[in-house]
PDB file of C-alpha atoms in Angstrom:
ATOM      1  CA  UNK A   1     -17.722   8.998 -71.607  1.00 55.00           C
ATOM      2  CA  UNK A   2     -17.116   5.793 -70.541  1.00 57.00           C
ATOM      3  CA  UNK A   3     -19.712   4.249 -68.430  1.00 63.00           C
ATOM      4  CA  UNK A   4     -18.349   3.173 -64.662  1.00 64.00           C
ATOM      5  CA  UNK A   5     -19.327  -0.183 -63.387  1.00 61.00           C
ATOM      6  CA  UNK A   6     -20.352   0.861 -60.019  1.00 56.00           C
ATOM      7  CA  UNK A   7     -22.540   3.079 -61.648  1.00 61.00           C
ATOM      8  CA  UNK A   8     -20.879   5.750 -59.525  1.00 63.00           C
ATOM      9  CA  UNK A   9     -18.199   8.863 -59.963  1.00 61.00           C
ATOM     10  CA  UNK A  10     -15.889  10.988 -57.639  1.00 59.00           C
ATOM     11  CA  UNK A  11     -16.178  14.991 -57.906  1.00 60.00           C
ATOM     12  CA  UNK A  12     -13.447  14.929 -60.537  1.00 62.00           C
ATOM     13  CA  UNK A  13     -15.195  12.627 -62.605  1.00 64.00           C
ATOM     14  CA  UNK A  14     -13.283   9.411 -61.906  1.00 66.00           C
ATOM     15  CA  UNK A  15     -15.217   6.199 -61.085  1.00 63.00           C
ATOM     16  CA  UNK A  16     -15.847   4.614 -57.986  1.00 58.00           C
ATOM     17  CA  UNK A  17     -14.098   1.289 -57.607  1.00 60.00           C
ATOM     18  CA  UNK A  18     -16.335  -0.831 -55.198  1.00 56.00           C
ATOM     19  CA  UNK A  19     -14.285  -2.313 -52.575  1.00 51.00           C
ATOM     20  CA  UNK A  20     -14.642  -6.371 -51.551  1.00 45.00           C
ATOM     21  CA  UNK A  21     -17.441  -5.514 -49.374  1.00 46.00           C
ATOM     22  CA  UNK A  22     -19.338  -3.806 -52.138  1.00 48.00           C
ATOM     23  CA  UNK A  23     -20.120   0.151 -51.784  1.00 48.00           C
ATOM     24  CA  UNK A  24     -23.152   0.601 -49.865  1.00 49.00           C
ATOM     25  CA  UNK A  25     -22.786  -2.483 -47.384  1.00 48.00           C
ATOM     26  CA  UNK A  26     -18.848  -1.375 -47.084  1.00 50.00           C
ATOM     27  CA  UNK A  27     -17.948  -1.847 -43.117  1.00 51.00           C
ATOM     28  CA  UNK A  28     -17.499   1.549 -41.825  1.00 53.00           C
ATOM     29  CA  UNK A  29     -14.172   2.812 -40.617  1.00 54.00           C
ATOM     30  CA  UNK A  30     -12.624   3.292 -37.208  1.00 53.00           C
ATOM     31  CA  UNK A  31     -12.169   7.312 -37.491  1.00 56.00           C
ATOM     32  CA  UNK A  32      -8.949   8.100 -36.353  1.00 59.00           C
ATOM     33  CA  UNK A  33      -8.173   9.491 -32.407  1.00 56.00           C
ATOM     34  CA  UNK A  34      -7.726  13.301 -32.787  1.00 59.00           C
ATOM     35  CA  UNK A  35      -5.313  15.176 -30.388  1.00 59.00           C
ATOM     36  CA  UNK A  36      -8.465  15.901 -28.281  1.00 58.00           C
ATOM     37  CA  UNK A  37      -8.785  12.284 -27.289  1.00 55.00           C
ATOM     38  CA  UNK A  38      -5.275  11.893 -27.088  1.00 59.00           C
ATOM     39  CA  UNK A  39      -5.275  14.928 -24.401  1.00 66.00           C
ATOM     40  CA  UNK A  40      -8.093  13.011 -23.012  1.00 64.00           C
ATOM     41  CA  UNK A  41      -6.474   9.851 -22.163  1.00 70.00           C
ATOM     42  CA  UNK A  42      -3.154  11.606 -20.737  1.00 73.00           C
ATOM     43  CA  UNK A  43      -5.657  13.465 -18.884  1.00 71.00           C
ATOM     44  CA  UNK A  44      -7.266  10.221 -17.153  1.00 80.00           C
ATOM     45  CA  UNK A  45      -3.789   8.703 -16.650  1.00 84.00           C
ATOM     46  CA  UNK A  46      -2.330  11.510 -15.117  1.00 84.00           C
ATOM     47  CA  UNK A  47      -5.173  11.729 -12.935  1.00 88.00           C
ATOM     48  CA  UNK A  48      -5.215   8.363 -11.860  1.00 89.00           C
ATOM     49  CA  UNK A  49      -1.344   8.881 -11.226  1.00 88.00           C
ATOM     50  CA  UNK A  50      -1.899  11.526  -9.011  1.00 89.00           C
ATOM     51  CA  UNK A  51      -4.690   9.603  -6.705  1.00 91.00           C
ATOM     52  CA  UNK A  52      -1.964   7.011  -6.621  1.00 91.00           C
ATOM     53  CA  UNK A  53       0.744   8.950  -5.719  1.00 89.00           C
ATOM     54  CA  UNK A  54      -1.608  10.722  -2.561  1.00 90.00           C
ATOM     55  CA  UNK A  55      -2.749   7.458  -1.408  1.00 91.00           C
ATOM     56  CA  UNK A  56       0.934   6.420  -1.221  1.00 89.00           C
ATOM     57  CA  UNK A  57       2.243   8.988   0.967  1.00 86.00           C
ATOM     58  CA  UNK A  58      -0.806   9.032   2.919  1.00 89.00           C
ATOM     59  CA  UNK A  59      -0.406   5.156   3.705  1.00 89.00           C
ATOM     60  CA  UNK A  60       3.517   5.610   4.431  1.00 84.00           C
ATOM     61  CA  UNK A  61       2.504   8.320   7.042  1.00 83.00           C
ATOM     62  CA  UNK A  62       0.245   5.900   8.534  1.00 86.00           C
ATOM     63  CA  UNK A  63       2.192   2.854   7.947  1.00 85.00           C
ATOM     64  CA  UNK A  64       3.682   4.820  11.613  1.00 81.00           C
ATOM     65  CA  UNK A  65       1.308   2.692  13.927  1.00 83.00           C
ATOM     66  CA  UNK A  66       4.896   1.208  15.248  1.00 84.00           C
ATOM     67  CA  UNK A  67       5.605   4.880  17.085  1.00 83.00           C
ATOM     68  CA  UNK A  68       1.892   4.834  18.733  1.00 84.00           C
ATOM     69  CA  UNK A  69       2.424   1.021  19.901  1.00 85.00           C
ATOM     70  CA  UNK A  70       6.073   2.244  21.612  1.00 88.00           C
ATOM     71  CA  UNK A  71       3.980   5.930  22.781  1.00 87.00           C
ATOM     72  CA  UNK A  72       1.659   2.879  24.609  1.00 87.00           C
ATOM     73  CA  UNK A  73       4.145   0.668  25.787  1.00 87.00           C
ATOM     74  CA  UNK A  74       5.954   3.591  27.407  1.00 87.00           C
ATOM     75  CA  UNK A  75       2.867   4.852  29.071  1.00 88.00           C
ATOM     76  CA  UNK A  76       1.553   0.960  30.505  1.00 86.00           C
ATOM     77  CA  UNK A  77       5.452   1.143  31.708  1.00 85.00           C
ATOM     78  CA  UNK A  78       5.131   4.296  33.945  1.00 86.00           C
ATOM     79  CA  UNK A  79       2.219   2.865  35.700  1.00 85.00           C
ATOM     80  CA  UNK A  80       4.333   0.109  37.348  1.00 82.00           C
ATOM     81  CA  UNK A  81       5.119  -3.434  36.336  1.00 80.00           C
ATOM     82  CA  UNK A  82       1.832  -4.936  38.667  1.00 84.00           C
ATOM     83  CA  UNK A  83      -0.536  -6.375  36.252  1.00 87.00           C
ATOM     84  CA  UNK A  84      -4.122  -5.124  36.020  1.00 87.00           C
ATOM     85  CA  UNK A  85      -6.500  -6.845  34.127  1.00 87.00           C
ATOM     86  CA  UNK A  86      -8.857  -3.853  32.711  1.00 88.00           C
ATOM     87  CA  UNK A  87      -5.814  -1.510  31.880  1.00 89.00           C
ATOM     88  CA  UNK A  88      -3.693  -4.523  30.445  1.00 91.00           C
ATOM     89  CA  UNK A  89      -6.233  -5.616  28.439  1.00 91.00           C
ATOM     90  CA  UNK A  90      -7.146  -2.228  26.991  1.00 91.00           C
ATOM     91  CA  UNK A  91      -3.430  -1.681  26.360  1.00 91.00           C
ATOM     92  CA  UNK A  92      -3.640  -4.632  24.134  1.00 92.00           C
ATOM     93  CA  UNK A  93      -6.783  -4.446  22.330  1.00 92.00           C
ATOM     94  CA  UNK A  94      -5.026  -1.241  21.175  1.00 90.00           C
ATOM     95  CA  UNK A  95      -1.834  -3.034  20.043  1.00 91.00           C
ATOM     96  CA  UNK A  96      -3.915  -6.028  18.513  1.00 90.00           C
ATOM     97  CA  UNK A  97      -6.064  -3.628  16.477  1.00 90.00           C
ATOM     98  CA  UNK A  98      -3.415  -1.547  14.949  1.00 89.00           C
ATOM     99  CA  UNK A  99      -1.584  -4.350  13.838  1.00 89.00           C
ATOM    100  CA  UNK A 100      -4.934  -4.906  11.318  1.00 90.00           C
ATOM    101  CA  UNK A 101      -4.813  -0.897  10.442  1.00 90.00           C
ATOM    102  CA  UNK A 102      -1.504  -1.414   9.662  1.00 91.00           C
ATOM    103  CA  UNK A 103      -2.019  -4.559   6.933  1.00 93.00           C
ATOM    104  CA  UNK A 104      -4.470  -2.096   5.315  1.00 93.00           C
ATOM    105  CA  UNK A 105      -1.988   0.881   5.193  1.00 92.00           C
ATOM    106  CA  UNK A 106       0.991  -1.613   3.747  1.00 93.00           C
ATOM    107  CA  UNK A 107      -1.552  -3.330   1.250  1.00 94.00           C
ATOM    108  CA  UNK A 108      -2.349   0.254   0.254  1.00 94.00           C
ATOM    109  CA  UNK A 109       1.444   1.314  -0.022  1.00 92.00           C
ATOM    110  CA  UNK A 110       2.221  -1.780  -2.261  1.00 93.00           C
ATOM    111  CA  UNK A 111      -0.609  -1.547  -4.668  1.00 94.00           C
ATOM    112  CA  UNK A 112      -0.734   2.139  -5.064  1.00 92.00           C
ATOM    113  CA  UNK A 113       3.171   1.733  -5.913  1.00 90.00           C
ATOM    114  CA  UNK A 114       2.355  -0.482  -8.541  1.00 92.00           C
ATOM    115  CA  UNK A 115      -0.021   1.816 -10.299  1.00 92.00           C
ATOM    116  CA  UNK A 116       2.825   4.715 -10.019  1.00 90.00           C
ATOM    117  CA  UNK A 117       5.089   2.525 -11.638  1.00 89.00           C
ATOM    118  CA  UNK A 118       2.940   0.875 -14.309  1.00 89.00           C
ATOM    119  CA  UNK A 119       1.596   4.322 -15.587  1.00 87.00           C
ATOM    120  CA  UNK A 120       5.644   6.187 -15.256  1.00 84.00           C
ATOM    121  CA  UNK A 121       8.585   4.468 -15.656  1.00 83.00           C
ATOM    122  CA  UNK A 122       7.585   0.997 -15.486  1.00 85.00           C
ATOM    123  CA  UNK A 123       7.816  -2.427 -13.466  1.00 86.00           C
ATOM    124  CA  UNK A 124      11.035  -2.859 -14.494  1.00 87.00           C
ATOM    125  CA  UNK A 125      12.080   0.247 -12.631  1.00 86.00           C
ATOM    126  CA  UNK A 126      12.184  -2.088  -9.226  1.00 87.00           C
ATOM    127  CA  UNK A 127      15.319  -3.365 -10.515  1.00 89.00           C
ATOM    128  CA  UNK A 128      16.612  -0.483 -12.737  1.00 89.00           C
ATOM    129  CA  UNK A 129      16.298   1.784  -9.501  1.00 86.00           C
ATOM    130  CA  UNK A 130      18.393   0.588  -6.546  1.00 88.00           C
ATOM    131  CA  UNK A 131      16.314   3.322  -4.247  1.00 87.00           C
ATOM    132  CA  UNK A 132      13.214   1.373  -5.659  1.00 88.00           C
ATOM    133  CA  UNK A 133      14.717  -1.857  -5.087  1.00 91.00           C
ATOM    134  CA  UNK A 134      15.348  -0.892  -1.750  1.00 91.00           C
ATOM    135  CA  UNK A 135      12.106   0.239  -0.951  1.00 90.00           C
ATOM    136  CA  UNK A 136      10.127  -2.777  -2.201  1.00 92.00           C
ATOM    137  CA  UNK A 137      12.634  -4.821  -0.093  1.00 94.00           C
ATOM    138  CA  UNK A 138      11.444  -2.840   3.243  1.00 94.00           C
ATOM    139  CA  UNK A 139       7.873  -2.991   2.670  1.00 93.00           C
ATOM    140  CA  UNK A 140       8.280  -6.784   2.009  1.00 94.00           C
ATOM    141  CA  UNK A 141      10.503  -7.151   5.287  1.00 95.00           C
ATOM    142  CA  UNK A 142       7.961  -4.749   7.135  1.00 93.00           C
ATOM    143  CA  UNK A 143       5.349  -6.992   6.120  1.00 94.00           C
ATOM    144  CA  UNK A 144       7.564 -10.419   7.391  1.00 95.00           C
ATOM    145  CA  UNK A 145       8.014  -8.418  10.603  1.00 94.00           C
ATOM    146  CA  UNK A 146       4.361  -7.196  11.311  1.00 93.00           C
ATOM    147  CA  UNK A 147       3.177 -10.735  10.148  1.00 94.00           C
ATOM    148  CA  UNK A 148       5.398 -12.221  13.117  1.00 96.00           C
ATOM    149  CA  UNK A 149       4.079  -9.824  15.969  1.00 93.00           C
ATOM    150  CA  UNK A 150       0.568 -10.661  14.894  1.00 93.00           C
ATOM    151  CA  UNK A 151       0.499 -14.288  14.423  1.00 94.00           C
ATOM    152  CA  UNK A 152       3.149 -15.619  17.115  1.00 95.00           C
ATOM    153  CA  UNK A 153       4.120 -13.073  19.702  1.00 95.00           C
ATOM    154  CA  UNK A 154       0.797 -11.552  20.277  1.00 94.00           C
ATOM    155  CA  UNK A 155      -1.356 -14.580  20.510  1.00 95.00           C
ATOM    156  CA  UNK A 156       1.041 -15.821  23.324  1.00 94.00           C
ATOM    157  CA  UNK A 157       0.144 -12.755  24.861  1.00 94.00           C
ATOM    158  CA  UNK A 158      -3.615 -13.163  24.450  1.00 93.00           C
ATOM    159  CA  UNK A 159      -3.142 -16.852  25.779  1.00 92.00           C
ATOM    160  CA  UNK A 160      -1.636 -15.678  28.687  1.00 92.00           C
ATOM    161  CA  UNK A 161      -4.078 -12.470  29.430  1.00 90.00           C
ATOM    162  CA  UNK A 162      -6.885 -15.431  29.281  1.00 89.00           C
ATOM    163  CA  UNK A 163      -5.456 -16.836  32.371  1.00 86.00           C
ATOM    164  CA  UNK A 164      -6.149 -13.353  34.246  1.00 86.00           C
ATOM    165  CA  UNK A 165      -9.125 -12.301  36.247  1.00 82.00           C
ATOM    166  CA  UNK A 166     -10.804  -9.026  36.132  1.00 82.00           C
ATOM    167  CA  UNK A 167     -11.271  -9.640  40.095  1.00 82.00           C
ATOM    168  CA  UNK A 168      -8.381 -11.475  41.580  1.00 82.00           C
ATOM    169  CA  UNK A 169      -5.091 -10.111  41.259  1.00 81.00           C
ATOM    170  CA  UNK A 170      -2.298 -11.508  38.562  1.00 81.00           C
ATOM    171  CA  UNK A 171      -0.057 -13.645  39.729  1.00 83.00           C
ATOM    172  CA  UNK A 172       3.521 -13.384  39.830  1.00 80.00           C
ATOM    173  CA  UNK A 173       4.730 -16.239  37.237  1.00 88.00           C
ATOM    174  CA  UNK A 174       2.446 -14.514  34.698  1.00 89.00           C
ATOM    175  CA  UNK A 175       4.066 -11.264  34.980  1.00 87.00           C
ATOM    176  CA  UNK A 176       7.364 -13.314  34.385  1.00 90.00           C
ATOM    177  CA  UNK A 177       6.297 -14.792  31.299  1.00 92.00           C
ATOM    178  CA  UNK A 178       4.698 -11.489  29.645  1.00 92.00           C
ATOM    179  CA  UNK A 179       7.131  -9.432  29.949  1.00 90.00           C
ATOM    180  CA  UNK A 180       9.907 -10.995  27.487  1.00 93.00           C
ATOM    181  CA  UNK A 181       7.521 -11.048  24.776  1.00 94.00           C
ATOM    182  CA  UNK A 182       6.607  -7.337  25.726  1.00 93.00           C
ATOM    183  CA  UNK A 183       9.922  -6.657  24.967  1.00 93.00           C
ATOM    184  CA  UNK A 184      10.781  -8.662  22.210  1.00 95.00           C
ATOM    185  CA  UNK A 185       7.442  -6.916  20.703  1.00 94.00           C
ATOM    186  CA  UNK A 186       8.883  -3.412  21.953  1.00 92.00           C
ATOM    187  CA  UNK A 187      12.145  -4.247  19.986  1.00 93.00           C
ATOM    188  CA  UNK A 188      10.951  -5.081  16.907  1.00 94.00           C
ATOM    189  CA  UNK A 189       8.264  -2.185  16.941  1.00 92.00           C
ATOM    190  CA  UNK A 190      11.822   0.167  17.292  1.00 92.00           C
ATOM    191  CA  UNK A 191      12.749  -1.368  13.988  1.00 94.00           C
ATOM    192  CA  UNK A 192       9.671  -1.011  11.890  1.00 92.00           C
ATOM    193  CA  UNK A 193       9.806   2.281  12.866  1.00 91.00           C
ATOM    194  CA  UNK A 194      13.158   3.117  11.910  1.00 93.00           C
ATOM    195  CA  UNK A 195      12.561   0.950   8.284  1.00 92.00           C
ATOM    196  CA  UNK A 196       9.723   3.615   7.768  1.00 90.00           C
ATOM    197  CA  UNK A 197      11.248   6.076   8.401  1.00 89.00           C
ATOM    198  CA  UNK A 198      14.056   4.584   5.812  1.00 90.00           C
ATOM    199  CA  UNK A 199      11.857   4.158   3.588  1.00 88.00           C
ATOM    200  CA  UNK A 200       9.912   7.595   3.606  1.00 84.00           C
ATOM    201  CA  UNK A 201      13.376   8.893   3.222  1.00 85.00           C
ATOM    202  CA  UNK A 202      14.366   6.850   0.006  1.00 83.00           C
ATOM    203  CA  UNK A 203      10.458   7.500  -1.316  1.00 75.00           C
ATOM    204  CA  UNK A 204      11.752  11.291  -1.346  1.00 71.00           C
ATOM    205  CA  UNK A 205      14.809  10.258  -3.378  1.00 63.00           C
ATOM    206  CA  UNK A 206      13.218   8.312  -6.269  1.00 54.00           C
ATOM    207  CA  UNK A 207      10.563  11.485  -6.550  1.00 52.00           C
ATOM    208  CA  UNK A 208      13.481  13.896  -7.284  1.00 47.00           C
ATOM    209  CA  UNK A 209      15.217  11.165  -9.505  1.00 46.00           C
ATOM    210  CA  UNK A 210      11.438  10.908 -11.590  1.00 45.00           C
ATOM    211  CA  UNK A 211      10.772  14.710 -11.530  1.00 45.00           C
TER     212      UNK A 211
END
């Protein structure tokens, strides 16, 4: 029998070539995924689909702060148009805050839609899917619009609350300069609301069209 370099023979007596790396100190080998891990993995992803997918309804339903700011305006309405410095100025800590709940529940909305897309049909789905498209469009112009109340209207408000005193009654030229920004603020918290509402709508669309 013919003696075999490496020294070395398979079971049915053939000889071991040694590779480049030399038999013993040969790199071991990646073993190959089994359907286990694969099962695994889909596993994970689907899970971390579904967490997605919750936190994104739960932040639309939230994302309705604009019907609790028009439930407040309503109610400061029915308690006459006379200014009152603690009850004003509760009113509008109330507005003020929710405007910062409401950046959480959008950034929430956007991100969590990014994860649903990335791990189903894709990014390029935004422009593939005109319900999609037309979705990411209102969240962007929700955004815009929340990003104006907060930054321009109500600090004019605030400035002008400053001027009042929690012991001397308002006077009448304030009263004449809040009130168009309460409305303009009223107006474009009737919008947001209806775009929500829009776009809870369409979000039930593109889950039939997925499913």
């Amino acid at each position: 029998m013919v003696e075999c370099p490496s020294g070395r023979r398979h079971a049915d007596g053939r000889c071991v070539t040694p590779g480049k790396w030399g038999g013993k100190n040969a790199p071991p080998q990646a073993e190959p995924q089994t359907p286990q891990d694969h099962r695994g993995d889909r596993y994970k992803m689907d899970h971390i689909y579904n967490i997605a997918k919750f936190l994104h309804v739960i932040g639309f339903a939230f994302m309705s702060i604009p019907l609790f700011n028009l439930i407040i305006v309503n109610e400061r309405a029915l308690m006459g148009p006379s200014l009152h410095y603690a009850t004003d100025r509760y009113f509008e800590n109330m507005i003020k805050r929710g405007a910062i709940r409401c950046y959480v529940f959008q950034f929430t909305v956007f991100v969590s839609g990014i994860v649903i897309l990335f791990l189903g049909p894709g990014l390029s789905a935004i422009w593939a899917n005109w319900v999609l498209t037309a979705k990411t469009l209102i969240l962007l112009f929700l955004m815009s619009l929340l990003s104006y109340v907060h930054f321009s209207i109500q600090p004019k408000i605030e400035k002008l609350l400053e001027s009042m005193s929690p012991t001397e009654p308002a006077s009448a030229d304030l009263q004449v300069k809040l009130a168009p920004l309460r409305i303009l603020r009223k107006k474009l918290a009737t919008v947001c609301l209806f775009l929500v509402i829009t776009a809870i709508i369409l979000g039930v669309q593109t889950y039939s069209r997925f499913h």
